């Protein structure tokens, strides 16, 4: 199967530090690897409404939610590109992940089975020198991958606050060169280890 990367941009700022770092990492992918970039601010979706006990779920066939779903299902690798906002993912990113809950319950999708074995990655920029403050974001993505039976490639962390700051983080730029080359193990919840 040809690898197809979906980069889900969750920043409130166009061309923010997280996106710049993700693009540096993506430049290293082989030319035969397909890439799709979706900016959640340019593809807004309504707040997720939890209807799991109230109604039947219907597969969206048009609009932004349908486009996100189709792109997600087509990806072998999903890269969440979100700055660290209040120690976790951005609101736009969280909304996208919330939609996974509905897609899990949509008849005929087999959403969880489709994503099982595929790989979830993260790229984030934080305005803090201690990377441990990003642990909640890393945990969100790791646990999401574990629940879905996905592989987890980890999170590429960079430092930056002002636009373009991450481009001066030499350590992050070095890690970006090989980030997508690493082996992504099957994600497991901490209690399963």
PDB file of C-alpha atoms in Angstrom:
ATOM      1  CA  UNK A   1       0.000   0.000   0.000  1.00  0.00           C
ATOM      2  CA  UNK A   2       1.351   3.422  -0.970  1.00  0.00           C
ATOM      3  CA  UNK A   3       1.868   5.630   2.045  1.00  0.00           C
ATOM      4  CA  UNK A   4      -0.397   8.645   2.181  1.00  0.00           C
ATOM      5  CA  UNK A   5       0.210  11.303   4.829  1.00  0.00           C
ATOM      6  CA  UNK A   6      -2.606  13.542   6.031  1.00  0.00           C
ATOM      7  CA  UNK A   7      -1.321  16.654   7.800  1.00  0.00           C
ATOM      8  CA  UNK A   8      -4.082  18.164   9.944  1.00  0.00           C
ATOM      9  CA  UNK A   9      -3.155  21.766  10.748  1.00  0.00           C
ATOM     10  CA  UNK A  10      -4.775  22.912  13.965  1.00  0.00           C
ATOM     11  CA  UNK A  11      -3.230  26.310  14.614  1.00  0.00           C
ATOM     12  CA  UNK A  12      -5.133  29.557  14.841  1.00  0.00           C
ATOM     13  CA  UNK A  13      -2.180  31.182  13.037  1.00  0.00           C
ATOM     14  CA  UNK A  14      -1.401  30.568   9.354  1.00  0.00           C
ATOM     15  CA  UNK A  15       2.124  29.289   8.799  1.00  0.00           C
ATOM     16  CA  UNK A  16       2.723  29.064  12.530  1.00  0.00           C
ATOM     17  CA  UNK A  17       5.702  27.418  14.147  1.00  0.00           C
ATOM     18  CA  UNK A  18       4.088  23.970  14.336  1.00  0.00           C
ATOM     19  CA  UNK A  19       3.271  24.073  10.626  1.00  0.00           C
ATOM     20  CA  UNK A  20       6.767  25.289   9.717  1.00  0.00           C
ATOM     21  CA  UNK A  21       8.290  22.398  11.659  1.00  0.00           C
ATOM     22  CA  UNK A  22       5.888  19.894  10.098  1.00  0.00           C
ATOM     23  CA  UNK A  23       6.757  21.144   6.610  1.00  0.00           C
ATOM     24  CA  UNK A  24      10.468  20.708   7.357  1.00  0.00           C
ATOM     25  CA  UNK A  25       9.806  17.108   8.409  1.00  0.00           C
ATOM     26  CA  UNK A  26       7.566  16.473   5.388  1.00  0.00           C
ATOM     27  CA  UNK A  27      10.302  17.682   3.033  1.00  0.00           C
ATOM     28  CA  UNK A  28      12.230  14.547   4.003  1.00  0.00           C
ATOM     29  CA  UNK A  29       9.509  12.132   2.864  1.00  0.00           C
ATOM     30  CA  UNK A  30      10.253  10.207  -0.327  1.00  0.00           C
ATOM     31  CA  UNK A  31       8.699  11.722  -3.472  1.00  0.00           C
ATOM     32  CA  UNK A  32       6.374   8.748  -3.968  1.00  0.00           C
ATOM     33  CA  UNK A  33       4.681   9.368  -0.594  1.00  0.00           C
ATOM     34  CA  UNK A  34       1.433  11.270  -1.091  1.00  0.00           C
ATOM     35  CA  UNK A  35       0.762  14.270   1.127  1.00  0.00           C
ATOM     36  CA  UNK A  36      -2.494  16.061   1.846  1.00  0.00           C
ATOM     37  CA  UNK A  37      -2.549  19.187   4.002  1.00  0.00           C
ATOM     38  CA  UNK A  38      -5.803  20.319   5.606  1.00  0.00           C
ATOM     39  CA  UNK A  39      -5.943  23.556   7.576  1.00  0.00           C
ATOM     40  CA  UNK A  40      -8.790  23.296  10.067  1.00  0.00           C
ATOM     41  CA  UNK A  41      -9.246  27.084  10.119  1.00  0.00           C
ATOM     42  CA  UNK A  42      -9.910  26.989   6.367  1.00  0.00           C
ATOM     43  CA  UNK A  43     -12.146  23.927   6.669  1.00  0.00           C
ATOM     44  CA  UNK A  44     -14.281  24.766   9.702  1.00  0.00           C
ATOM     45  CA  UNK A  45     -16.671  22.220  11.104  1.00  0.00           C
ATOM     46  CA  UNK A  46     -19.411  22.796  13.654  1.00  0.00           C
ATOM     47  CA  UNK A  47     -18.903  21.787  17.250  1.00  0.00           C
ATOM     48  CA  UNK A  48     -19.211  18.044  17.635  1.00  0.00           C
ATOM     49  CA  UNK A  49     -22.610  16.974  18.918  1.00  0.00           C
ATOM     50  CA  UNK A  50     -22.582  13.677  20.821  1.00  0.00           C
ATOM     51  CA  UNK A  51     -25.583  11.746  19.549  1.00  0.00           C
ATOM     52  CA  UNK A  52     -24.430   8.236  20.364  1.00  0.00           C
ATOM     53  CA  UNK A  53     -27.475   7.493  22.529  1.00  0.00           C
ATOM     54  CA  UNK A  54     -29.974   9.761  20.798  1.00  0.00           C
ATOM     55  CA  UNK A  55     -29.982   8.984  17.093  1.00  0.00           C
ATOM     56  CA  UNK A  56     -28.549   7.008  14.252  1.00  0.00           C
ATOM     57  CA  UNK A  57     -25.293   8.241  12.817  1.00  0.00           C
ATOM     58  CA  UNK A  58     -25.300   8.930   9.111  1.00  0.00           C
ATOM     59  CA  UNK A  59     -22.185   9.111   6.997  1.00  0.00           C
ATOM     60  CA  UNK A  60     -21.625  12.706   5.857  1.00  0.00           C
ATOM     61  CA  UNK A  61     -21.534  12.865   2.061  1.00  0.00           C
ATOM     62  CA  UNK A  62     -20.796  16.540   1.467  1.00  0.00           C
ATOM     63  CA  UNK A  63     -19.290  19.553   3.172  1.00  0.00           C
ATOM     64  CA  UNK A  64     -16.282  19.976   5.404  1.00  0.00           C
ATOM     65  CA  UNK A  65     -17.041  17.065   7.732  1.00  0.00           C
ATOM     66  CA  UNK A  66     -17.268  14.694   4.769  1.00  0.00           C
ATOM     67  CA  UNK A  67     -13.977  15.990   3.378  1.00  0.00           C
ATOM     68  CA  UNK A  68     -12.245  15.470   6.723  1.00  0.00           C
ATOM     69  CA  UNK A  69     -13.686  11.982   7.048  1.00  0.00           C
ATOM     70  CA  UNK A  70     -12.670  10.969   3.531  1.00  0.00           C
ATOM     71  CA  UNK A  71      -9.151  12.332   3.996  1.00  0.00           C
ATOM     72  CA  UNK A  72      -8.822  10.527   7.324  1.00  0.00           C
ATOM     73  CA  UNK A  73      -9.975   7.212   5.893  1.00  0.00           C
ATOM     74  CA  UNK A  74      -7.611   7.539   2.919  1.00  0.00           C
ATOM     75  CA  UNK A  75      -4.520   8.224   5.041  1.00  0.00           C
ATOM     76  CA  UNK A  76      -1.994   5.625   6.092  1.00  0.00           C
ATOM     77  CA  UNK A  77      -0.364   8.214   8.343  1.00  0.00           C
ATOM     78  CA  UNK A  78      -2.193  11.021  10.155  1.00  0.00           C
ATOM     79  CA  UNK A  79      -0.074  13.888  11.441  1.00  0.00           C
ATOM     80  CA  UNK A  80      -1.674  16.162  14.012  1.00  0.00           C
ATOM     81  CA  UNK A  81       0.027  19.550  13.679  1.00  0.00           C
ATOM     82  CA  UNK A  82      -1.057  21.617  16.658  1.00  0.00           C
ATOM     83  CA  UNK A  83       0.710  24.166  18.793  1.00  0.00           C
ATOM     84  CA  UNK A  84       0.670  23.571  22.499  1.00  0.00           C
ATOM     85  CA  UNK A  85      -2.373  25.533  23.705  1.00  0.00           C
ATOM     86  CA  UNK A  86      -2.919  25.372  27.444  1.00  0.00           C
ATOM     87  CA  UNK A  87      -0.836  22.207  27.624  1.00  0.00           C
ATOM     88  CA  UNK A  88      -2.803  20.234  25.061  1.00  0.00           C
ATOM     89  CA  UNK A  89      -3.991  20.363  21.461  1.00  0.00           C
ATOM     90  CA  UNK A  90      -5.786  23.382  20.023  1.00  0.00           C
ATOM     91  CA  UNK A  91      -9.573  23.680  20.042  1.00  0.00           C
ATOM     92  CA  UNK A  92      -9.730  23.034  16.283  1.00  0.00           C
ATOM     93  CA  UNK A  93      -7.665  19.869  16.690  1.00  0.00           C
ATOM     94  CA  UNK A  94      -9.734  18.667  19.626  1.00  0.00           C
ATOM     95  CA  UNK A  95     -12.916  19.221  17.597  1.00  0.00           C
ATOM     96  CA  UNK A  96     -11.477  17.083  14.771  1.00  0.00           C
ATOM     97  CA  UNK A  97     -10.630  14.288  17.227  1.00  0.00           C
ATOM     98  CA  UNK A  98     -14.110  14.590  18.771  1.00  0.00           C
ATOM     99  CA  UNK A  99     -15.572  13.775  15.360  1.00  0.00           C
ATOM    100  CA  UNK A 100     -13.787  10.440  15.546  1.00  0.00           C
ATOM    101  CA  UNK A 101     -16.292   9.515  18.286  1.00  0.00           C
ATOM    102  CA  UNK A 102     -19.188   9.950  15.879  1.00  0.00           C
ATOM    103  CA  UNK A 103     -17.389   8.200  13.031  1.00  0.00           C
ATOM    104  CA  UNK A 104     -16.841   5.206  15.317  1.00  0.00           C
ATOM    105  CA  UNK A 105     -20.611   4.807  15.503  1.00  0.00           C
ATOM    106  CA  UNK A 106     -21.436   5.423  11.849  1.00  0.00           C
ATOM    107  CA  UNK A 107     -22.807   2.242  10.262  1.00  0.00           C
ATOM    108  CA  UNK A 108     -20.788   0.878   7.372  1.00  0.00           C
ATOM    109  CA  UNK A 109     -17.645   2.931   8.075  1.00  0.00           C
ATOM    110  CA  UNK A 110     -15.702   0.463  10.210  1.00  0.00           C
ATOM    111  CA  UNK A 111     -13.756   3.533  11.274  1.00  0.00           C
ATOM    112  CA  UNK A 112     -11.793   1.880  14.066  1.00  0.00           C
ATOM    113  CA  UNK A 113     -10.954  -1.202  11.997  1.00  0.00           C
ATOM    114  CA  UNK A 114      -9.883   1.008   9.085  1.00  0.00           C
ATOM    115  CA  UNK A 115      -7.510   3.082  11.209  1.00  0.00           C
ATOM    116  CA  UNK A 116      -6.135   0.090  13.138  1.00  0.00           C
ATOM    117  CA  UNK A 117      -2.520  -0.484  12.202  1.00  0.00           C
ATOM    118  CA  UNK A 118      -2.125   2.924  10.605  1.00  0.00           C
ATOM    119  CA  UNK A 119       0.135   5.531  12.215  1.00  0.00           C
ATOM    120  CA  UNK A 120      -0.637   8.662  14.200  1.00  0.00           C
ATOM    121  CA  UNK A 121       2.082  11.308  14.550  1.00  0.00           C
ATOM    122  CA  UNK A 122       2.228  14.737  16.161  1.00  0.00           C
ATOM    123  CA  UNK A 123       4.145  17.932  15.529  1.00  0.00           C
ATOM    124  CA  UNK A 124       3.954  20.819  17.969  1.00  0.00           C
ATOM    125  CA  UNK A 125       5.701  24.011  18.891  1.00  0.00           C
ATOM    126  CA  UNK A 126       5.710  25.238  22.442  1.00  0.00           C
ATOM    127  CA  UNK A 127       6.838  28.482  24.026  1.00  0.00           C
ATOM    128  CA  UNK A 128       8.592  26.797  26.924  1.00  0.00           C
ATOM    129  CA  UNK A 129      12.102  25.448  27.316  1.00  0.00           C
ATOM    130  CA  UNK A 130      10.997  22.406  29.321  1.00  0.00           C
ATOM    131  CA  UNK A 131       9.446  19.942  26.860  1.00  0.00           C
ATOM    132  CA  UNK A 132       7.803  18.006  29.693  1.00  0.00           C
ATOM    133  CA  UNK A 133       5.018  20.627  29.701  1.00  0.00           C
ATOM    134  CA  UNK A 134       3.852  19.070  26.407  1.00  0.00           C
ATOM    135  CA  UNK A 135       3.184  15.705  28.093  1.00  0.00           C
ATOM    136  CA  UNK A 136      -0.625  16.223  28.145  1.00  0.00           C
ATOM    137  CA  UNK A 137      -0.626  16.820  24.364  1.00  0.00           C
ATOM    138  CA  UNK A 138       1.572  13.784  23.799  1.00  0.00           C
ATOM    139  CA  UNK A 139      -0.702  11.746  26.069  1.00  0.00           C
ATOM    140  CA  UNK A 140      -3.814  12.834  24.174  1.00  0.00           C
ATOM    141  CA  UNK A 141      -2.366  11.657  20.867  1.00  0.00           C
ATOM    142  CA  UNK A 142      -0.779   8.504  22.284  1.00  0.00           C
ATOM    143  CA  UNK A 143      -3.988   7.415  24.027  1.00  0.00           C
ATOM    144  CA  UNK A 144      -6.063   8.193  20.928  1.00  0.00           C
ATOM    145  CA  UNK A 145      -3.756   5.953  18.898  1.00  0.00           C
ATOM    146  CA  UNK A 146      -3.933   3.219  21.556  1.00  0.00           C
ATOM    147  CA  UNK A 147      -7.726   3.276  21.602  1.00  0.00           C
ATOM    148  CA  UNK A 148      -7.880   3.032  17.816  1.00  0.00           C
ATOM    149  CA  UNK A 149      -5.311   0.226  17.606  1.00  0.00           C
ATOM    150  CA  UNK A 150      -2.964   2.515  15.686  1.00  0.00           C
ATOM    151  CA  UNK A 151       0.771   2.860  15.705  1.00  0.00           C
ATOM    152  CA  UNK A 152       2.171   5.984  17.349  1.00  0.00           C
ATOM    153  CA  UNK A 153       5.222   7.690  15.901  1.00  0.00           C
ATOM    154  CA  UNK A 154       5.540  10.170  18.728  1.00  0.00           C
ATOM    155  CA  UNK A 155       5.526  13.953  18.699  1.00  0.00           C
ATOM    156  CA  UNK A 156       8.146  16.160  17.092  1.00  0.00           C
ATOM    157  CA  UNK A 157       8.629  19.054  19.500  1.00  0.00           C
ATOM    158  CA  UNK A 158      10.047  22.452  18.641  1.00  0.00           C
ATOM    159  CA  UNK A 159      10.402  25.682  20.534  1.00  0.00           C
ATOM    160  CA  UNK A 160       8.879  28.900  19.294  1.00  0.00           C
ATOM    161  CA  UNK A 161       6.461  31.650  20.213  1.00  0.00           C
ATOM    162  CA  UNK A 162       6.808  34.481  17.703  1.00  0.00           C
ATOM    163  CA  UNK A 163       6.210  33.635  14.031  1.00  0.00           C
ATOM    164  CA  UNK A 164       9.220  31.806  12.616  1.00  0.00           C
ATOM    165  CA  UNK A 165      10.927  31.195  15.973  1.00  0.00           C
ATOM    166  CA  UNK A 166      11.024  27.433  15.453  1.00  0.00           C
ATOM    167  CA  UNK A 167      13.347  27.918  12.490  1.00  0.00           C
ATOM    168  CA  UNK A 168      16.063  28.904  14.975  1.00  0.00           C
ATOM    169  CA  UNK A 169      15.583  25.710  17.016  1.00  0.00           C
ATOM    170  CA  UNK A 170      18.470  23.729  15.543  1.00  0.00           C
ATOM    171  CA  UNK A 171      17.751  20.624  17.631  1.00  0.00           C
ATOM    172  CA  UNK A 172      14.133  20.459  16.404  1.00  0.00           C
ATOM    173  CA  UNK A 173      15.183  21.005  12.795  1.00  0.00           C
ATOM    174  CA  UNK A 174      17.707  18.186  13.131  1.00  0.00           C
ATOM    175  CA  UNK A 175      15.049  15.855  14.588  1.00  0.00           C
ATOM    176  CA  UNK A 176      12.698  16.839  11.731  1.00  0.00           C
ATOM    177  CA  UNK A 177      15.137  15.404   9.182  1.00  0.00           C
ATOM    178  CA  UNK A 178      14.566  11.834  10.384  1.00  0.00           C
ATOM    179  CA  UNK A 179      11.288  12.088  12.297  1.00  0.00           C
ATOM    180  CA  UNK A 180       9.154  10.141   9.825  1.00  0.00           C
ATOM    181  CA  UNK A 181      11.865   7.510   9.304  1.00  0.00           C
ATOM    182  CA  UNK A 182      11.555   6.071  12.791  1.00  0.00           C
ATOM    183  CA  UNK A 183       9.709   2.855  13.482  1.00  0.00           C
ATOM    184  CA  UNK A 184       6.281   3.590  14.944  1.00  0.00           C
ATOM    185  CA  UNK A 185       5.315   0.920  17.468  1.00  0.00           C
ATOM    186  CA  UNK A 186       1.759  -0.159  18.130  1.00  0.00           C
ATOM    187  CA  UNK A 187       0.370   2.239  20.736  1.00  0.00           C
ATOM    188  CA  UNK A 188      -0.557   0.784  24.101  1.00  0.00           C
ATOM    189  CA  UNK A 189      -2.164   2.420  27.096  1.00  0.00           C
ATOM    190  CA  UNK A 190       0.218   2.745  30.048  1.00  0.00           C
ATOM    191  CA  UNK A 191      -1.759   0.145  32.012  1.00  0.00           C
ATOM    192  CA  UNK A 192      -1.205  -2.407  29.214  1.00  0.00           C
ATOM    193  CA  UNK A 193       2.586  -2.329  29.478  1.00  0.00           C
TER     194      UNK A 193
END
